[in-house]
Tab-separated table of C-alpha atoms in Angstrom:
chain	number	residue	atom	x	y	z
A	11	UNK	CA	0.317	0.210	0.126
A	12	UNK	CA	1.482	3.470	-0.903
A	13	UNK	CA	1.376	6.018	1.600
A	14	UNK	CA	-0.574	8.985	1.406
A	15	UNK	CA	1.073	12.363	0.236
A	16	UNK	CA	1.109	15.899	1.313
A	17	UNK	CA	-1.432	17.407	-0.997
A	18	UNK	CA	-4.099	15.088	-0.806
A	19	UNK	CA	-4.152	15.474	3.094
A	20	UNK	CA	-4.535	18.632	2.940
A	21	UNK	CA	-6.810	18.782	0.127
A	22	UNK	CA	-9.593	16.611	2.012
A	23	UNK	CA	-8.764	18.080	5.723
A	24	UNK	CA	-9.419	21.835	4.532
A	25	UNK	CA	-11.887	20.379	2.282
A	26	UNK	CA	-13.987	18.513	5.147
A	27	UNK	CA	-13.584	21.344	7.252
A	28	UNK	CA	-15.112	23.688	4.932
A	29	UNK	CA	-18.343	21.821	4.261
A	30	UNK	CA	-18.951	21.020	8.008
A	31	UNK	CA	-18.434	24.591	8.564
A	32	UNK	CA	-20.502	26.072	4.803
A	33	UNK	CA	-23.641	23.262	6.445
A	34	UNK	CA	-23.582	24.134	10.353
A	35	UNK	CA	-24.042	27.957	8.963
A	36	UNK	CA	-26.735	27.496	6.250
A	37	UNK	CA	-28.499	25.544	8.993
A	38	UNK	CA	-28.094	27.677	11.513
A	39	UNK	CA	-29.197	30.333	9.924
A	40	UNK	CA	-32.250	29.073	8.041
A	41	UNK	CA	-35.692	28.825	11.034
A	42	UNK	CA	-36.363	24.838	12.002
A	43	UNK	CA	-39.216	23.054	10.800
A	44	UNK	CA	-39.978	19.224	12.550
A	45	UNK	CA	-42.428	18.477	10.074
A	46	UNK	CA	-40.478	18.728	6.629
A	47	UNK	CA	-38.316	15.519	5.602
A	48	UNK	CA	-35.514	17.846	5.598
A	49	UNK	CA	-34.514	18.284	8.381
A	50	UNK	CA	-33.791	15.379	9.427
A	51	UNK	CA	-31.843	14.883	6.127
A	52	UNK	CA	-29.666	17.826	7.770
A	53	UNK	CA	-28.942	16.576	10.694
A	54	UNK	CA	-27.960	13.196	8.662
A	55	UNK	CA	-25.503	15.303	6.339
A	56	UNK	CA	-24.145	17.798	9.780
A	57	UNK	CA	-23.744	14.152	11.277
A	58	UNK	CA	-21.669	12.605	8.229
A	59	UNK	CA	-19.746	15.909	8.297
A	60	UNK	CA	-18.757	15.931	12.036
A	61	UNK	CA	-17.609	11.856	11.350
A	62	UNK	CA	-15.311	13.553	8.398
A	63	UNK	CA	-13.637	15.520	11.206
A	64	UNK	CA	-13.190	13.174	14.090
A	65	UNK	CA	-11.681	11.355	10.930
A	66	UNK	CA	-9.322	14.000	10.123
A	67	UNK	CA	-8.576	14.783	13.112
A	68	UNK	CA	-7.220	10.640	13.598
A	69	UNK	CA	-5.475	10.439	10.388
A	70	UNK	CA	-3.194	13.499	11.801
A	71	UNK	CA	-3.096	11.832	14.777
A	72	UNK	CA	-1.108	9.095	12.585
A	73	UNK	CA	0.699	11.999	10.888
A	74	UNK	CA	-1.139	11.529	6.949
A	75	UNK	CA	-3.128	14.705	6.498
A	76	UNK	CA	0.414	16.479	5.830
A	77	UNK	CA	2.777	13.621	6.561
A	78	UNK	CA	6.045	16.263	5.389
A	79	UNK	CA	4.768	19.079	8.430
A	80	UNK	CA	4.107	17.605	11.187
A	81	UNK	CA	3.179	21.194	12.804
A	82	UNK	CA	0.853	21.656	10.534
A	83	UNK	CA	-0.392	17.853	10.767
A	84	UNK	CA	-0.676	18.350	13.965
A	85	UNK	CA	-2.307	21.929	13.804
A	86	UNK	CA	-5.021	20.888	11.366
A	87	UNK	CA	-5.827	17.548	13.479
A	88	UNK	CA	-5.922	20.019	16.563
A	89	UNK	CA	-8.226	21.697	15.023
A	90	UNK	CA	-10.933	19.148	13.966
A	91	UNK	CA	-11.138	17.674	17.336
A	92	UNK	CA	-11.343	21.208	19.209
A	93	UNK	CA	-14.412	21.998	16.638
A	94	UNK	CA	-15.896	18.102	17.157
A	95	UNK	CA	-16.918	19.293	20.632
A	96	UNK	CA	-13.433	20.385	22.349
A	97	UNK	CA	-12.271	17.330	22.012
A	98	UNK	CA	-8.782	17.338	23.682
A	99	UNK	CA	-6.970	16.875	20.321
A	100	UNK	CA	-3.264	15.633	23.222
A	101	UNK	CA	-5.805	12.748	25.141
A	102	UNK	CA	-6.891	11.568	21.678
A	103	UNK	CA	-3.509	11.171	20.203
A	104	UNK	CA	-1.895	9.911	23.463
A	105	UNK	CA	-4.769	7.549	23.769
A	106	UNK	CA	-4.854	6.324	20.076
A	107	UNK	CA	-1.642	5.500	20.161
A	108	UNK	CA	-2.158	3.752	23.179
A	109	UNK	CA	-4.876	1.928	21.511
A	110	UNK	CA	-3.015	0.906	18.300
A	111	UNK	CA	-0.265	-0.350	21.012
A	112	UNK	CA	-2.485	-2.415	23.239
A	113	UNK	CA	-5.042	-3.736	21.331
A	114	UNK	CA	-8.032	-5.732	22.694
A	115	UNK	CA	-5.865	-5.722	26.081
A	116	UNK	CA	-6.087	-3.932	29.616
A	117	UNK	CA	-4.118	-1.465	28.563
A	118	UNK	CA	-6.191	-0.361	25.847
A	119	UNK	CA	-9.128	2.546	26.737
A	120	UNK	CA	-10.777	1.469	23.641
A	121	UNK	CA	-12.109	-2.056	23.944
A	122	UNK	CA	-14.743	-2.810	27.293
A	123	UNK	CA	-15.433	-6.092	25.677
A	124	UNK	CA	-19.420	-6.904	27.090
A	125	UNK	CA	-22.375	-5.205	26.699
A	126	UNK	CA	-22.445	-2.543	24.882
A	127	UNK	CA	-23.320	0.291	26.479
A	128	UNK	CA	-21.719	-0.533	28.989
A	129	UNK	CA	-18.350	-0.396	26.560
A	130	UNK	CA	-19.772	3.160	25.643
A	131	UNK	CA	-20.082	4.831	28.526
A	132	UNK	CA	-16.252	3.268	29.381
A	133	UNK	CA	-15.770	4.729	25.481
A	134	UNK	CA	-16.910	7.804	26.243
A	135	UNK	CA	-15.254	8.197	30.258
A	136	UNK	CA	-12.061	7.889	28.897
A	137	UNK	CA	-12.350	11.266	26.505
A	138	UNK	CA	-14.871	13.390	27.759
A	139	UNK	CA	-13.570	16.091	30.462
A	140	UNK	CA	-15.400	18.261	32.333
A	141	UNK	CA	-13.287	20.988	30.911
A	142	UNK	CA	-14.493	19.715	27.386
A	143	UNK	CA	-18.877	19.683	28.756
A	144	UNK	CA	-18.054	23.733	30.401
A	145	UNK	CA	-16.586	24.969	27.048
A	146	UNK	CA	-19.825	23.262	25.129
A	147	UNK	CA	-22.318	24.902	28.129
A	148	UNK	CA	-20.381	28.282	27.602
A	149	UNK	CA	-20.513	28.339	23.748
A	150	UNK	CA	-24.266	27.614	23.198
A	151	UNK	CA	-24.659	30.124	25.688
A	152	UNK	CA	-22.756	32.689	23.586
A	153	UNK	CA	-24.062	31.074	20.260
A	154	UNK	CA	-27.748	31.943	21.175
A	155	UNK	CA	-28.036	35.515	21.919
A	156	UNK	CA	-27.447	35.767	18.203
A	157	UNK	CA	-28.693	32.289	16.648
A	158	UNK	CA	-31.737	30.275	17.650
A	159	UNK	CA	-31.458	28.147	20.815
A	160	UNK	CA	-33.458	24.707	19.234
A	161	UNK	CA	-31.683	24.967	15.654
A	162	UNK	CA	-28.197	25.255	17.818
A	163	UNK	CA	-29.241	21.629	19.912
A	164	UNK	CA	-30.627	20.202	16.870
A	165	UNK	CA	-27.840	21.048	14.042
A	166	UNK	CA	-24.945	21.562	16.519
A	167	UNK	CA	-25.521	19.360	19.213
A	168	UNK	CA	-27.490	16.632	18.328
A	169	UNK	CA	-25.329	15.795	15.425
A	170	UNK	CA	-21.947	15.764	18.005
A	171	UNK	CA	-24.137	14.071	19.526
A	172	UNK	CA	-25.429	10.795	17.140
A	173	UNK	CA	-21.538	11.107	15.467
A	174	UNK	CA	-19.691	9.987	18.576
A	175	UNK	CA	-22.229	6.573	17.861
A	176	UNK	CA	-21.259	6.039	14.223
A	177	UNK	CA	-17.349	6.708	14.949
A	178	UNK	CA	-18.148	4.304	17.993
A	179	UNK	CA	-20.743	1.280	16.849
A	180	UNK	CA	-18.631	0.837	13.277
A	181	UNK	CA	-15.034	2.183	13.939
A	182	UNK	CA	-14.715	0.201	17.325
A	183	UNK	CA	-17.119	-2.045	18.604
A	184	UNK	CA	-17.732	-4.029	15.367
A	185	UNK	CA	-14.653	-4.269	14.773
A	186	UNK	CA	-13.559	-5.124	18.348
A	187	UNK	CA	-15.946	-7.479	19.593
A	188	UNK	CA	-15.825	-10.449	20.605
A	189	UNK	CA	-13.308	-13.116	20.306
A	190	UNK	CA	-10.623	-12.364	18.010
A	191	UNK	CA	-7.744	-15.631	16.670
A	192	UNK	CA	-4.218	-14.723	18.662
A	193	UNK	CA	-2.636	-15.129	15.261
A	194	UNK	CA	-4.921	-12.086	14.750
A	195	UNK	CA	-1.661	-9.044	15.436
A	196	UNK	CA	-4.848	-6.548	14.768
A	197	UNK	CA	-7.355	-7.728	17.288
A	198	UNK	CA	-9.865	-6.233	14.529
A	199	UNK	CA	-11.772	-7.039	11.815
A	200	UNK	CA	-13.496	-5.180	8.964
A	201	UNK	CA	-17.374	-5.589	7.645
A	202	UNK	CA	-17.423	-6.852	3.970
A	203	UNK	CA	-16.657	-5.424	0.926
A	204	UNK	CA	-18.525	-2.750	0.745
A	205	UNK	CA	-17.201	0.958	-0.566
A	206	UNK	CA	-20.326	3.062	-0.598
A	207	UNK	CA	-21.676	1.455	2.589
A	208	UNK	CA	-18.496	2.037	3.992
A	209	UNK	CA	-18.004	5.659	3.296
A	210	UNK	CA	-21.292	5.987	4.512
A	211	UNK	CA	-21.665	4.418	7.500
A	212	UNK	CA	-17.476	5.306	8.797
A	213	UNK	CA	-15.457	7.016	6.539
A	214	UNK	CA	-14.247	3.659	5.529
A	215	UNK	CA	-13.251	2.690	9.170
A	216	UNK	CA	-15.147	0.001	8.730
A	217	UNK	CA	-12.555	-1.883	7.174
A	218	UNK	CA	-10.627	-2.241	10.492
A	219	UNK	CA	-8.238	-4.527	10.226
A	220	UNK	CA	-7.113	-2.531	7.279
A	221	UNK	CA	-6.499	0.182	10.248
A	222	UNK	CA	-4.867	-1.403	11.819
A	223	UNK	CA	-2.274	-3.374	9.593
A	224	UNK	CA	-1.605	-0.307	7.515
A	225	UNK	CA	-1.763	2.716	9.744
A	226	UNK	CA	-0.063	5.076	7.199
A	227	UNK	CA	-2.942	4.864	5.042
A	228	UNK	CA	-5.621	8.371	5.201
A	229	UNK	CA	-9.247	7.153	5.495
A	230	UNK	CA	-9.517	6.993	1.337
A	231	UNK	CA	-6.781	4.876	1.269
A	232	UNK	CA	-8.992	2.027	3.141
A	233	UNK	CA	-10.987	1.717	0.351
A	234	UNK	CA	-7.676	0.395	-2.220
A	235	UNK	CA	-6.224	-1.770	1.312
A	236	UNK	CA	-9.890	-3.795	1.108
A	237	UNK	CA	-9.646	-4.951	-2.332
A	238	UNK	CA	-5.565	-4.991	-1.675
A	239	UNK	CA	-6.156	-7.911	0.671
A	240	UNK	CA	-8.797	-11.056	1.174
A	241	UNK	CA	-11.846	-10.882	3.501
A	242	UNK	CA	-10.907	-11.189	7.329
């Protein structure tokens, strides 16, 4: 598998940042109509774009947003993590490397085999801080001076929560749940090959065996890795 070049990573990072901001600005400025199906379509779009922000931050952790310029790479990772509900990029970076180094062991901060909801709670507990909650509360109360409260909740807060669930379900729970063969060093599995669904569900991170086997690959290269590797 070929590594990503500098310009492709930057292109996708800025594209996702621009789309996230443009769509959020659009929906926040328009009246909210709960009877319109477009309201729910916009929620799903914004959820997907939030997931794109986090995936970009994740790729920055692996140094593939801008490999030749580490400061720019991690700067963009920090911006994306901050825009995604004020996540702490430094904490994400440290713990995600732990996840790769100690996957599916007691030292793995992401994997907690067992009940789905208990696992999700423990997963969230690793990353959510009181500083993050406080920053969200302050930002919400400032923004509602100029923007409708309902729009902020429906288009800014709800998609972030849904995206967190999306990332956990497709990018952690499904790939790592249950038993894995000892010879499977990635301790992960992949969803069946379907590139359209893989992109819609979680930017190809359902191809999780490929990600752990080739962590230097950016999200859009995982489909190529899936085509290259046998089914897992």
